[in-house]
Short mmCIF file of C-alpha atoms in Angstrom, two decimals:
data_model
loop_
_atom_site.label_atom_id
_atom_site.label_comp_id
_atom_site.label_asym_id
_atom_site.label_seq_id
_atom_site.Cartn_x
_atom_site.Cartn_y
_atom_site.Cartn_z
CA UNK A 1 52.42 23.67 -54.00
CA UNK A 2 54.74 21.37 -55.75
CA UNK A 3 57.09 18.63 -54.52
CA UNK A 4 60.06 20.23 -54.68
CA UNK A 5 58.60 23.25 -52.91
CA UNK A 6 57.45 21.70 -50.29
CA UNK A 7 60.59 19.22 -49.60
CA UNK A 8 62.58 22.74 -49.63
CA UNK A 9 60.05 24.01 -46.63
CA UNK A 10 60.15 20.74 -44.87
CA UNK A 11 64.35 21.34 -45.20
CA UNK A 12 64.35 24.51 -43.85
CA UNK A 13 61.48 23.63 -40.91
CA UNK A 14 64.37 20.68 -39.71
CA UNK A 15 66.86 23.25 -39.82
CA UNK A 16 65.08 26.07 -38.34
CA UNK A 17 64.41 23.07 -35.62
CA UNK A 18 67.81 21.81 -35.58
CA UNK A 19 69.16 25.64 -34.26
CA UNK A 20 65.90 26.21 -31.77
CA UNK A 21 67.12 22.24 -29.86
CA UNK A 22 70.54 22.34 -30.44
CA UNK A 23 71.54 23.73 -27.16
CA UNK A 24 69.49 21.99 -24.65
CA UNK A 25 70.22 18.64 -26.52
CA UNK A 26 73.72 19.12 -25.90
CA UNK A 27 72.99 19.63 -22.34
CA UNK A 28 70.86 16.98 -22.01
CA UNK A 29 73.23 14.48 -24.00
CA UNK A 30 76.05 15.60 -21.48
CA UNK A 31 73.87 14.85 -18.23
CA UNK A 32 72.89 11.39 -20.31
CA UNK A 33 77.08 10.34 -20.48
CA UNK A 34 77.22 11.11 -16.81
CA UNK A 35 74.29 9.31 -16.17
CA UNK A 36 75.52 6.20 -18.09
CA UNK A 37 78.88 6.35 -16.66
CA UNK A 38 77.57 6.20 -12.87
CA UNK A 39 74.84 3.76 -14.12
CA UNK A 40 77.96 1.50 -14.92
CA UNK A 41 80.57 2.26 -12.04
CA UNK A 42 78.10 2.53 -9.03
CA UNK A 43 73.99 1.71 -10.36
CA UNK A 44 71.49 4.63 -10.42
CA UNK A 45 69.18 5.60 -7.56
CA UNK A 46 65.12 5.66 -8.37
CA UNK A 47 65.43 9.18 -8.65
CA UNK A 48 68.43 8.97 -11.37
CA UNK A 49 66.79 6.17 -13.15
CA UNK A 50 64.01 8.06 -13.79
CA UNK A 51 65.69 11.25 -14.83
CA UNK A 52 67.27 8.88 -17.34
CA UNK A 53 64.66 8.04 -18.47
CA UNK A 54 63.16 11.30 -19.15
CA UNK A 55 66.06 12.59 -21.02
CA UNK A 56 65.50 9.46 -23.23
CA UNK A 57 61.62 10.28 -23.85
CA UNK A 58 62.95 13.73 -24.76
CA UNK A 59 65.69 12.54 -27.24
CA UNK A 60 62.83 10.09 -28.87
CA UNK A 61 60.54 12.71 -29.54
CA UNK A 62 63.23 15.01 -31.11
CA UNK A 63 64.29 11.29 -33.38
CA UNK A 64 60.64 11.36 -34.41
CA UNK A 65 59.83 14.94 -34.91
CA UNK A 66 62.91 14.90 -37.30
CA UNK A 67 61.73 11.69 -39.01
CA UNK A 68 58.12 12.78 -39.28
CA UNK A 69 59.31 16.55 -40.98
CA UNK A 70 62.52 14.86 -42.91
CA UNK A 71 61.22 15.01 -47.31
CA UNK A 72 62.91 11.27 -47.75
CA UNK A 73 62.14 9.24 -44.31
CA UNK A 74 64.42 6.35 -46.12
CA UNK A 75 67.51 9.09 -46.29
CA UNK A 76 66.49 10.00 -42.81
CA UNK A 77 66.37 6.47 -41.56
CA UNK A 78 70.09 5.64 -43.34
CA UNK A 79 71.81 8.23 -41.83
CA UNK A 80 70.36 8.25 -38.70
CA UNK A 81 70.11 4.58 -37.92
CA UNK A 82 73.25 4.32 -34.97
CA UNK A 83 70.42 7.25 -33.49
CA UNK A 84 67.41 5.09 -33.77
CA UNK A 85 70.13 1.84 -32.56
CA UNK A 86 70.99 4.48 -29.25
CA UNK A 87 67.37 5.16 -28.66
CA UNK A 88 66.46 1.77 -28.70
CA UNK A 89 68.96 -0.21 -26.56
CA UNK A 90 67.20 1.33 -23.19
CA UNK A 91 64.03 -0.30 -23.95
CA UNK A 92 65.87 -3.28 -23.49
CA UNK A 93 65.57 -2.98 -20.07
CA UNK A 94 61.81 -4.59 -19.99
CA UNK A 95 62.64 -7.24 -20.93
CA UNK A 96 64.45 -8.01 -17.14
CA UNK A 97 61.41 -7.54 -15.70
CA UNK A 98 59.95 -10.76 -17.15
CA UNK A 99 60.87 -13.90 -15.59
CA UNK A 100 61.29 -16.00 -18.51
CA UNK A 101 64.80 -13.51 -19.00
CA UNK A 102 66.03 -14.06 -15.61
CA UNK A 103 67.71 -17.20 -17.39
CA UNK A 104 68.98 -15.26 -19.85
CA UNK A 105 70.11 -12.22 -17.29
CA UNK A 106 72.17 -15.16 -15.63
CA UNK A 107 74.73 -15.44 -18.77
CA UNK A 108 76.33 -13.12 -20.39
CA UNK A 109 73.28 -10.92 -21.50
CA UNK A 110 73.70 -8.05 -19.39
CA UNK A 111 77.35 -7.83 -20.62
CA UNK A 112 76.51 -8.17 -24.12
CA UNK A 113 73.51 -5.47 -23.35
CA UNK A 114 75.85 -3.15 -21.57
CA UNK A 115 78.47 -3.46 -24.64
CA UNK A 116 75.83 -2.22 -26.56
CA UNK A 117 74.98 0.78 -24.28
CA UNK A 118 78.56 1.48 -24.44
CA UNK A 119 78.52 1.69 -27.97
CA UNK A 120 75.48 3.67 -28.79
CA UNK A 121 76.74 5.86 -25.76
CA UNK A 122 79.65 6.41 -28.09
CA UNK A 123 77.80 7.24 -30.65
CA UNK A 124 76.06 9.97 -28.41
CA UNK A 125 79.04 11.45 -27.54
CA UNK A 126 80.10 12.02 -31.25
CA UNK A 127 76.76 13.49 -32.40
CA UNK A 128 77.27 16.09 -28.97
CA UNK A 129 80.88 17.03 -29.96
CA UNK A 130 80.00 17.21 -33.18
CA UNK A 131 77.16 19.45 -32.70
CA UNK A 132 78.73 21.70 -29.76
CA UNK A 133 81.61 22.36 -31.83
CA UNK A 134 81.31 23.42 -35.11
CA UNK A 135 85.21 23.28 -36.84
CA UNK A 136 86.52 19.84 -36.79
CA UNK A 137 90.00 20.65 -35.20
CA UNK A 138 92.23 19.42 -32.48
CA UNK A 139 89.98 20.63 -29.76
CA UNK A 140 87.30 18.77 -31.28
CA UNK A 141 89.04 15.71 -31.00
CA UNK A 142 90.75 15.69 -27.60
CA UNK A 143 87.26 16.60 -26.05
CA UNK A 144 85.94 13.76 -27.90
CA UNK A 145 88.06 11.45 -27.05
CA UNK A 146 88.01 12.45 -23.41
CA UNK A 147 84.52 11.58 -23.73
CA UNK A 148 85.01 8.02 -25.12
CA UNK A 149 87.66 7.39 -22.83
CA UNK A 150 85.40 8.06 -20.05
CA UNK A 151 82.53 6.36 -20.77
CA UNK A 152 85.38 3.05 -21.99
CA UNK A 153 86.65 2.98 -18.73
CA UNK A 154 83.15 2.49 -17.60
CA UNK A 155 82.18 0.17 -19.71
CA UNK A 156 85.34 -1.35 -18.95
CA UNK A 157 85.23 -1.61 -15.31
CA UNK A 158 81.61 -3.42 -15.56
CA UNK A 159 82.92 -6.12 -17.84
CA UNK A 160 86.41 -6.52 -15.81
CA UNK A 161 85.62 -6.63 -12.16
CA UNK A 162 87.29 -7.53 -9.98
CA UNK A 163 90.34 -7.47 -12.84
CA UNK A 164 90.13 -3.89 -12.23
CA UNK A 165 88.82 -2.37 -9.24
CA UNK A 166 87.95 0.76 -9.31
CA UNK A 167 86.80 3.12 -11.78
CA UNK A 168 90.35 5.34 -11.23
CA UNK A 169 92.16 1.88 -12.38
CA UNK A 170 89.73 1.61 -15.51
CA UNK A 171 90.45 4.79 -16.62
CA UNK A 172 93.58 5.06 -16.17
CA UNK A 173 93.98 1.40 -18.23
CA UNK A 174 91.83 3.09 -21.03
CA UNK A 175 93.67 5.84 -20.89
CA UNK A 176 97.04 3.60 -21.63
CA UNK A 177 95.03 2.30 -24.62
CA UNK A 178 94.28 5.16 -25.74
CA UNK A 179 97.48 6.38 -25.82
CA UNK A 180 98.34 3.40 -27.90
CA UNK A 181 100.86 2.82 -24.82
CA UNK A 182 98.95 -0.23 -23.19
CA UNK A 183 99.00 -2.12 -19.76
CA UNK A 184 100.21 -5.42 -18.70
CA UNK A 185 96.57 -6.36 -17.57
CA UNK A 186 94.73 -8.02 -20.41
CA UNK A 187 90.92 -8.32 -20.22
CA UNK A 188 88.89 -11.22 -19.42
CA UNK A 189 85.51 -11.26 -20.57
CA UNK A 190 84.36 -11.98 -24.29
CA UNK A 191 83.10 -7.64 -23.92
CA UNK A 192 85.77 -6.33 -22.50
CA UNK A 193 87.94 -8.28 -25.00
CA UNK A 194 85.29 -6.45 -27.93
CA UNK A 195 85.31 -3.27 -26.47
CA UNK A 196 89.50 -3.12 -25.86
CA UNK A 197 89.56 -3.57 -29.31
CA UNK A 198 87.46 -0.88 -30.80
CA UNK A 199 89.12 1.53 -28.32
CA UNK A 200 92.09 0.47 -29.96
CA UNK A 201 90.91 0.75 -33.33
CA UNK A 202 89.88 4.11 -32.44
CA UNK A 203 92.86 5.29 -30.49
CA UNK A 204 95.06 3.98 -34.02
CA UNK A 205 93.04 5.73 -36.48
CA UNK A 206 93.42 9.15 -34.07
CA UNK A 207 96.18 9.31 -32.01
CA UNK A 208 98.85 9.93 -34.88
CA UNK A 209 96.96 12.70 -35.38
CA UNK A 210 96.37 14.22 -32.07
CA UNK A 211 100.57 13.98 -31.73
CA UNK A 212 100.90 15.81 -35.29
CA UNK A 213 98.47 18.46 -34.51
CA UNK A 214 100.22 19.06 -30.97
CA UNK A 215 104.02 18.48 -32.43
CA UNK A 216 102.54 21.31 -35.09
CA UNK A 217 101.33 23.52 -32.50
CA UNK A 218 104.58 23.52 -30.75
CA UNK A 219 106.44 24.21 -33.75
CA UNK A 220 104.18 26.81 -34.54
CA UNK A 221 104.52 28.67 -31.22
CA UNK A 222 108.39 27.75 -31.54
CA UNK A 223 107.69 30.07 -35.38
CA UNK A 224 105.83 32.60 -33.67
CA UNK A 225 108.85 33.33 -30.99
CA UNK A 226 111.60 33.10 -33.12
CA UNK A 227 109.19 35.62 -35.82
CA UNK A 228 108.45 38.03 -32.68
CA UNK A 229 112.58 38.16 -31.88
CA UNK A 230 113.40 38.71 -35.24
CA UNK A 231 110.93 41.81 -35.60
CA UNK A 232 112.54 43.13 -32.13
CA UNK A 233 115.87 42.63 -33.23
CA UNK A 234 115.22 44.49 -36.32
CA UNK A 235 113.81 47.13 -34.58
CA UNK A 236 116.85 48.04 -32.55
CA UNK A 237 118.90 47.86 -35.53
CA UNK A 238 116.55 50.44 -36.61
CA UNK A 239 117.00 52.85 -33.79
CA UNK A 240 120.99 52.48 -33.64
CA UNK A 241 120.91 52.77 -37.21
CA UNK A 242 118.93 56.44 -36.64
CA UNK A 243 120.99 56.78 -33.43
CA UNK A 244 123.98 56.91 -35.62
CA UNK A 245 122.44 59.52 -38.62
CA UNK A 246 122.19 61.66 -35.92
CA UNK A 247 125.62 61.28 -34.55
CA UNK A 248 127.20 61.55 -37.92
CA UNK A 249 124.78 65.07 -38.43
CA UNK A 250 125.66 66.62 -34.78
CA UNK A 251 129.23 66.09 -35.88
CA UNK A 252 128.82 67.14 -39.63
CA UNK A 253 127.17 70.33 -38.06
CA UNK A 254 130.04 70.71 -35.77
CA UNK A 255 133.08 70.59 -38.83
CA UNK A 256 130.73 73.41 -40.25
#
């Protein structure tokens, strides 16, 4: 069997793959958000902890099944290396069990570790959307931002307390960010400051669109309404116009 033979079977084995997982990764990458998001805004019970860390066994075996059956590992590897970053940012957690890091845990390391768990958790998130929905379009990107806004106001509420305090107050600041609308409460930490400005870096590059596709919408139901009256209207010009043939024949017939 040559090369290119084989690299075509390999193809269609990832794909074939792709199709069987796609659904329970999706679940699984949901319950992972929701686990990340309570992980930051309350801590995780034993139980939850170890759930996590089951779903994260799971989504490491799927990396390396796909890197193992991918023809170009290097390609693979490229394209899949914010993946590989995700996966590895919970092993991270070992290294608090050694006591030469409790030094280390008494900076800013757990920030700076939790900014990173934010950010590979956004990553997540687009990969999920991005897989549970197939067309690119406005629903696409209000559910994903929904999703980044949650897991920012997490993220954002473990950097900022007591700045804000509560998780309703961090979302709804991240919301205001989001909506390019803002707050007068500016954050505090050197990671909150980071992550404030990739939401807003994110909410720039999207929101302009979100407005144009909605502002569109409206228009276009606004199109469809005026469309559907027309087509009435000219209906009932229709049926006085016939009401009126027949007038003009009952009374032609009459003259006779």
């Amino acid at each position: 069997m040559d090369k290119n033979r084989l690299n075509e079977e390999r193809v269609e084995l990832l794909s074939q793959i792709n199709s069987l997982f796609d659904f329970p990764l999706i679940l699984l990458s949901i319950v992972w958000l929701i686990l990340i998001i309570l992980d930051f805004v309350y801590g995780l019970s034993p139980l939850l902890q170890t759930a996590s860390t089951v779903i994260w066994g799971i989504f490491i075996a799927d990396f390396f099944i796909e890197l193992y059956i991918a023809p170009d590992k290097k390609v693979y590897l490229k394209g899949n290396w914010l993946i590989a970053l995700s996966l590895f940012v919970p092993a991270l957690r070992i290294f608090s069990l050694f006591r030469g890091f409790r030094v280390i845990k008494a900076t800013s390391f757990i920030r700076s570790f939790n900014l990173v768990r934010v950010l590979s958790s956004f990553n997540r998130s687009i990969r999920t959307v991005r897989t549970a929905m197939k067309q690119r379009g406005l629903e696409y990107v209000l559910l994903l931002t929904a999703l980044i806004t949650s897991i920012g106001a997490a993220g954002m509420y473990s950097f900022e307390r007591p700045g804000l305090s509560s998780y309703g107050d961090a979302f709804w600041w991240t919301a205001m960010i989001m909506t390019t609308i803002g707050s007068d409460y500016w954050p505090k930490t050197v990671e909150g400051k980071a992550l404030t400005f990739l939401l807003s870096v994110y909410a720039f590059a999207i929101f302009g669109y979100i407005t144009a596709a909605l502002a569109s919408l409206l228009v276009g139901k606004e199109k469809e309404t005026s469309s559907k009256e027309i087509t009435e209207l000219r209906q009932e010009v229709q049926r006085l116009s016939n009401e009126i043939s027949r007038f003009l024949e009952r009374e032609k017939n009459n003259f006779k």
